[in-house]
Amino acid sequence: MGSPLKSLVHDDDRYQRSFHLFLERSSEHQCMRDFIHNKLPDILSSIGDGKSHLNVIGVGSGAGEIDLEMLNELHKKHPGVTVDNEVVEPSSQQLHNYKVLVSQKPELNYIKFTWNKMTASEFEEHWKLSKTTQKADFIHMIQMLYYVKDPGATISFFQSLLDKNGKLLIILVSGESGWGKLWRKYRNELCNTEISQCVTTGDIKSLLDSKGVRYQSFDLPSQMDITECFTEGDEKGELLLDFLTEVLDFNKTASPELKDGVLELLRHPDCSTESEGRVIFNNNLGVIVIDKPH
């Protein structure tokens, strides 16, 4: 029996609204910024091998706020270097927001932006067809491996584009986060295998270990206030539930059993802590950094 639940990504407008609410309710971007300012500079210091020009690829760059923070750290580590930045993003709304952001920052004139309105797999096809031999010094895939058919193959492809001393940076939710617990229990009901998958840094590490790929990993503690999810009929609660389950109109379309089960698990100490009447979901992220294959 096919699942009647539709994936949230089918409705870009609702997806963007639920995503923005998620960013408001969580420390997601803050914990990424802490990592970018404190840990990323060391990772970036060895790339480029003294070249005066660097190639960067952002896969699933969204509206670009996090990209620009990383490019800023890159610039500090390698001042005077010019950058080619390939932006890969399927949402035209997000690409537009990114372009607007760049247009407000004339100081980014050392970067040449190439806008690719496409998915990671479309970009892979486009890259192979162009038969380019160009390599990349830094590739980042932040919170996007949920949306590819075969995360392992996608990682292998982008790793193959790395130049000498190049780095591939992946950020996903941690296997130990509330997301990991939710997905382990309801993978079959919630994970729309066609479009989005329940993949955590734990899964990626197992995959890399099985292939003997060396990597560095970092944990990013993060949390998210999901209190509104437990108020029946609360509009913001419903948007957050859609985001948590990746299901469009979860509240209206899920069976009562699935809804009760998901809400019960979200409140469970495995996923959340309760303090001062708020329910705080474990939104921990993990970072994986991979080098050029030897």
Coordinates of C-alpha atoms in Angstrom, one line a residue:
M1 CA 0.0 0.0 0.0
G2 CA 1.5 3.3 -1.1
S3 CA 1.8 5.9 1.6
P4 CA -0.8 8.7 1.4
L5 CA 1.7 11.1 3.1
K6 CA 3.2 13.6 0.7
S7 CA 6.8 14.9 1.2
L8 CA 7.0 18.5 2.4
V9 CA 9.5 19.3 -0.4
H10 CA 6.6 19.0 -3.0
D11 CA 5.4 22.4 -1.7
D12 CA 8.4 24.8 -1.8
D13 CA 6.5 27.7 -0.3
R14 CA 5.4 25.7 2.8
Y15 CA 8.9 24.1 3.0
Q16 CA 10.5 27.5 3.1
R17 CA 8.1 28.8 5.7
S18 CA 8.6 25.7 7.9
F19 CA 12.4 26.0 7.4
H20 CA 12.5 29.6 8.5
L21 CA 10.4 28.9 11.5
F22 CA 12.8 26.0 12.4
L23 CA 15.7 28.5 12.1
E24 CA 13.9 30.9 14.5
R25 CA 13.2 28.1 17.0
S26 CA 16.6 26.4 16.9
S27 CA 20.2 27.2 17.5
E28 CA 21.0 25.5 14.1
H29 CA 22.7 28.4 12.4
Q30 CA 24.4 29.6 15.6
C31 CA 26.1 26.2 16.2
M32 CA 27.2 26.2 12.5
R33 CA 28.6 29.7 12.9
D34 CA 30.6 28.7 16.0
F35 CA 32.1 25.8 14.1
I36 CA 32.9 28.1 11.1
H37 CA 34.6 30.7 13.2
N38 CA 36.4 28.3 15.6
K39 CA 37.2 25.1 13.7
L40 CA 36.9 25.7 10.0
P41 CA 39.9 28.1 9.7
D42 CA 42.3 25.4 10.6
I43 CA 40.7 23.0 8.1
L44 CA 40.9 25.6 5.4
S45 CA 44.5 26.7 6.1
S46 CA 46.0 23.7 4.2
I47 CA 43.9 24.0 1.0
G48 CA 45.1 25.5 -2.2
D49 CA 48.7 24.6 -1.9
G50 CA 49.8 28.2 -2.4
K51 CA 47.7 28.8 -5.5
S52 CA 46.4 32.3 -6.2
H53 CA 43.0 31.1 -7.3
L54 CA 40.7 28.7 -5.4
N55 CA 37.6 26.8 -6.7
V56 CA 34.7 26.3 -4.3
I57 CA 31.5 24.3 -4.8
G58 CA 28.5 24.8 -2.5
V59 CA 26.0 22.0 -2.9
G60 CA 22.5 22.9 -1.5
S61 CA 23.6 26.4 -0.6
G62 CA 20.2 27.7 0.2
A63 CA 20.0 31.5 0.7
G64 CA 23.8 31.8 1.1
E65 CA 24.2 33.1 4.7
I66 CA 26.3 30.2 5.8
D67 CA 28.2 30.0 2.5
L68 CA 29.3 33.6 2.9
E69 CA 30.5 33.1 6.4
M70 CA 32.6 30.2 5.2
L71 CA 33.9 32.2 2.2
N72 CA 34.8 35.0 4.7
E73 CA 36.9 32.6 6.7
L74 CA 38.5 31.3 3.5
H75 CA 39.4 34.9 2.6
K76 CA 41.0 35.6 6.0
K77 CA 43.1 32.4 5.7
H78 CA 44.0 33.1 2.1
P79 CA 43.9 36.9 1.5
G80 CA 44.6 38.1 -2.0
V81 CA 43.3 34.8 -3.5
T82 CA 40.5 35.0 -6.1
V83 CA 37.7 32.5 -5.8
D84 CA 35.4 30.8 -8.3
N85 CA 32.3 29.8 -6.4
E86 CA 29.8 27.3 -8.0
V87 CA 26.5 27.5 -6.2
V88 CA 24.2 24.5 -6.6
E89 CA 20.7 25.0 -5.4
P90 CA 17.4 23.7 -6.8
S91 CA 15.1 26.3 -5.2
S92 CA 14.7 29.4 -7.3
Q93 CA 13.5 31.4 -4.3
Q94 CA 16.6 30.5 -2.3
L95 CA 18.9 31.3 -5.3
H96 CA 17.2 34.6 -5.6
N97 CA 17.7 35.4 -1.9
Y98 CA 21.4 34.4 -2.2
K99 CA 21.9 36.7 -5.2
V100 CA 20.3 39.6 -3.3
L101 CA 22.6 39.0 -0.4
V102 CA 25.6 39.0 -2.7
S103 CA 24.5 42.2 -4.4
Q104 CA 24.5 44.0 -1.0
K105 CA 28.2 43.1 -0.4
P106 CA 30.5 44.8 -2.9
E107 CA 33.5 43.6 -0.8
L108 CA 32.9 40.1 -2.3
N109 CA 34.4 41.3 -5.6
Y110 CA 37.2 38.7 -5.3
I111 CA 34.6 36.0 -5.8
K112 CA 33.1 35.0 -9.2
F113 CA 29.7 33.4 -8.5
T114 CA 28.2 30.8 -10.9
W115 CA 24.6 30.1 -10.2
N116 CA 23.4 26.5 -10.9
K117 CA 19.6 26.1 -10.4
M118 CA 19.8 22.4 -10.1
T119 CA 20.0 19.4 -7.7
A120 CA 23.2 17.7 -6.8
S121 CA 22.5 14.9 -9.2
E122 CA 21.7 17.3 -12.0
F123 CA 25.0 19.1 -11.3
E124 CA 26.9 15.8 -11.4
E125 CA 25.4 15.0 -14.8
H126 CA 26.1 18.5 -16.1
W127 CA 29.7 18.3 -14.8
K128 CA 30.3 14.9 -16.5
L129 CA 28.8 16.1 -19.8
S130 CA 31.0 19.2 -19.8
K131 CA 34.0 16.9 -19.5
T132 CA 35.8 19.5 -17.5
T133 CA 39.0 18.5 -15.8
Q134 CA 38.7 21.4 -13.3
K135 CA 39.2 20.4 -9.6
A136 CA 37.8 22.0 -6.5
D137 CA 39.7 23.1 -3.4
F138 CA 36.7 23.2 -1.0
I139 CA 33.3 21.6 -1.4
H140 CA 30.6 21.9 1.2
M141 CA 27.3 20.0 1.5
I142 CA 25.4 21.3 4.4
Q143 CA 22.1 19.6 5.4
M144 CA 21.5 18.3 1.9
L145 CA 22.4 14.6 1.7
Y146 CA 18.8 13.8 2.8
Y147 CA 17.7 14.8 -0.7
V148 CA 19.9 12.6 -2.9
K149 CA 19.1 9.0 -4.0
D150 CA 22.4 7.5 -3.0
P151 CA 24.4 9.6 -0.4
G152 CA 27.5 7.3 -0.7
A153 CA 27.7 7.7 -4.5
T154 CA 27.2 11.5 -4.2
I155 CA 30.0 11.8 -1.7
S156 CA 32.3 9.7 -3.9
F157 CA 31.6 11.9 -6.9
F158 CA 32.2 15.2 -5.1
Q159 CA 35.3 13.7 -3.4
S160 CA 36.6 12.8 -6.8
L161 CA 36.5 16.5 -7.8
L162 CA 38.9 17.5 -5.0
D163 CA 42.3 18.9 -5.9
K164 CA 45.4 18.2 -4.0
N165 CA 44.8 19.2 -0.3
G166 CA 41.1 19.8 -1.1
K167 CA 38.5 19.3 1.6
L168 CA 34.9 18.1 1.4
L169 CA 32.8 19.3 4.3
I170 CA 29.5 17.6 5.2
I171 CA 27.1 18.7 7.9
L172 CA 24.1 16.5 8.8
V173 CA 22.1 15.8 11.9
S174 CA 23.8 13.5 14.4
G175 CA 22.8 9.9 14.8
E176 CA 22.4 10.7 18.5
S177 CA 20.1 13.6 17.9
G178 CA 16.3 13.6 18.3
W179 CA 16.1 13.3 14.5
G180 CA 18.2 10.1 14.6
K181 CA 15.8 8.6 17.2
L182 CA 12.7 9.7 15.4
W183 CA 13.9 8.3 12.1
R184 CA 15.0 5.0 13.6
K185 CA 11.6 4.4 14.9
Y186 CA 9.5 5.7 12.0
R187 CA 11.8 5.4 9.0
N188 CA 9.2 3.4 7.0
E189 CA 6.3 5.7 7.7
L190 CA 8.0 9.0 7.4
C191 CA 11.0 8.7 5.0
N192 CA 9.9 9.3 1.5
T193 CA 12.5 7.2 -0.2
E194 CA 12.0 8.9 -3.5
I195 CA 13.0 12.4 -2.4
S196 CA 14.3 12.5 1.2
Q197 CA 16.0 10.0 3.3
C198 CA 16.7 9.7 6.9
V199 CA 20.4 9.9 6.9
T200 CA 22.6 11.0 9.9
T201 CA 26.3 11.5 10.4
G202 CA 26.3 8.1 12.0
D203 CA 25.2 6.5 8.7
I204 CA 27.8 8.4 6.8
K205 CA 30.6 7.4 9.2
S206 CA 29.6 3.7 8.9
L207 CA 29.6 4.0 5.1
L208 CA 33.1 5.7 5.0
D209 CA 34.5 3.2 7.5
S210 CA 33.3 0.3 5.3
K211 CA 35.2 1.9 2.4
G212 CA 38.3 2.7 4.4
V213 CA 37.9 6.4 3.8
R214 CA 39.7 8.6 6.4
Y215 CA 37.8 11.6 7.8
Q216 CA 37.7 14.0 10.7
S217 CA 34.5 14.5 12.6
F218 CA 33.1 17.2 15.0
D219 CA 29.9 17.4 17.1
L220 CA 27.8 20.5 17.1
P221 CA 25.4 20.7 20.1
S222 CA 22.1 22.3 19.0
Q223 CA 18.6 22.5 20.2
M224 CA 15.1 23.5 19.1
D225 CA 12.0 24.6 20.9
I226 CA 9.1 22.4 19.8
T227 CA 6.6 23.3 22.5
E228 CA 4.0 24.6 19.9
C229 CA 3.8 21.1 18.3
F230 CA 1.8 19.9 21.3
T231 CA -1.0 22.5 21.1
E232 CA -3.7 21.2 18.8
G233 CA -4.5 23.5 16.0
D234 CA -1.4 25.8 16.6
E235 CA -0.4 27.0 13.1
K236 CA 3.3 27.3 14.0
G237 CA 3.2 23.9 15.8
E238 CA 1.8 22.4 12.6
L239 CA 4.6 23.9 10.5
L240 CA 7.2 22.6 12.8
L241 CA 5.7 19.1 12.8
D242 CA 5.8 19.2 9.0
F243 CA 9.5 20.1 9.2
L244 CA 10.3 17.4 11.8
T245 CA 8.5 14.7 9.8
E246 CA 9.3 16.1 6.3
V247 CA 5.6 15.4 5.6
L248 CA 3.3 18.0 4.0
D249 CA 0.3 18.7 6.4
F250 CA 1.4 16.0 8.7
N251 CA -1.3 17.0 11.2
K252 CA -4.1 16.6 8.7
T253 CA -2.9 13.6 6.7
A254 CA -1.2 11.3 9.2
S255 CA -3.2 8.5 10.8
P256 CA -4.2 9.1 14.4
E257 CA -1.9 6.3 15.5
L258 CA 1.1 7.7 13.7
K259 CA 0.4 11.2 14.9
D260 CA 0.1 10.1 18.6
G261 CA 3.2 7.9 18.2
V262 CA 5.3 10.7 16.8
L263 CA 4.2 13.3 19.3
E264 CA 4.8 10.8 22.1
L265 CA 8.4 10.1 20.9
L266 CA 9.1 13.9 20.3
R267 CA 8.3 14.4 24.0
H268 CA 10.3 11.3 25.1
P269 CA 13.6 11.9 27.0
D270 CA 15.4 10.2 24.1
C271 CA 14.5 13.1 21.9
S272 CA 13.8 16.1 24.1
T273 CA 14.2 17.7 27.5
E274 CA 11.4 19.6 29.3
S275 CA 12.3 22.8 31.2
E276 CA 10.1 25.6 32.5
G277 CA 7.2 24.4 30.5
R278 CA 9.1 24.3 27.2
V279 CA 9.9 21.1 25.2
I280 CA 13.4 21.3 23.9
F281 CA 14.3 18.9 21.1
N282 CA 17.8 17.6 20.6
N283 CA 18.9 19.1 17.3
N284 CA 22.6 18.1 17.5
L285 CA 24.5 18.2 14.3
G286 CA 27.7 16.4 13.1
V287 CA 30.4 17.6 10.8
I288 CA 32.5 15.2 8.6
V289 CA 35.6 16.5 6.7
I290 CA 37.0 14.3 4.0
D291 CA 40.3 14.8 2.0
K292 CA 41.1 14.0 -1.6
P293 CA 41.1 10.2 -2.1
H294 CA 44.7 8.8 -2.0

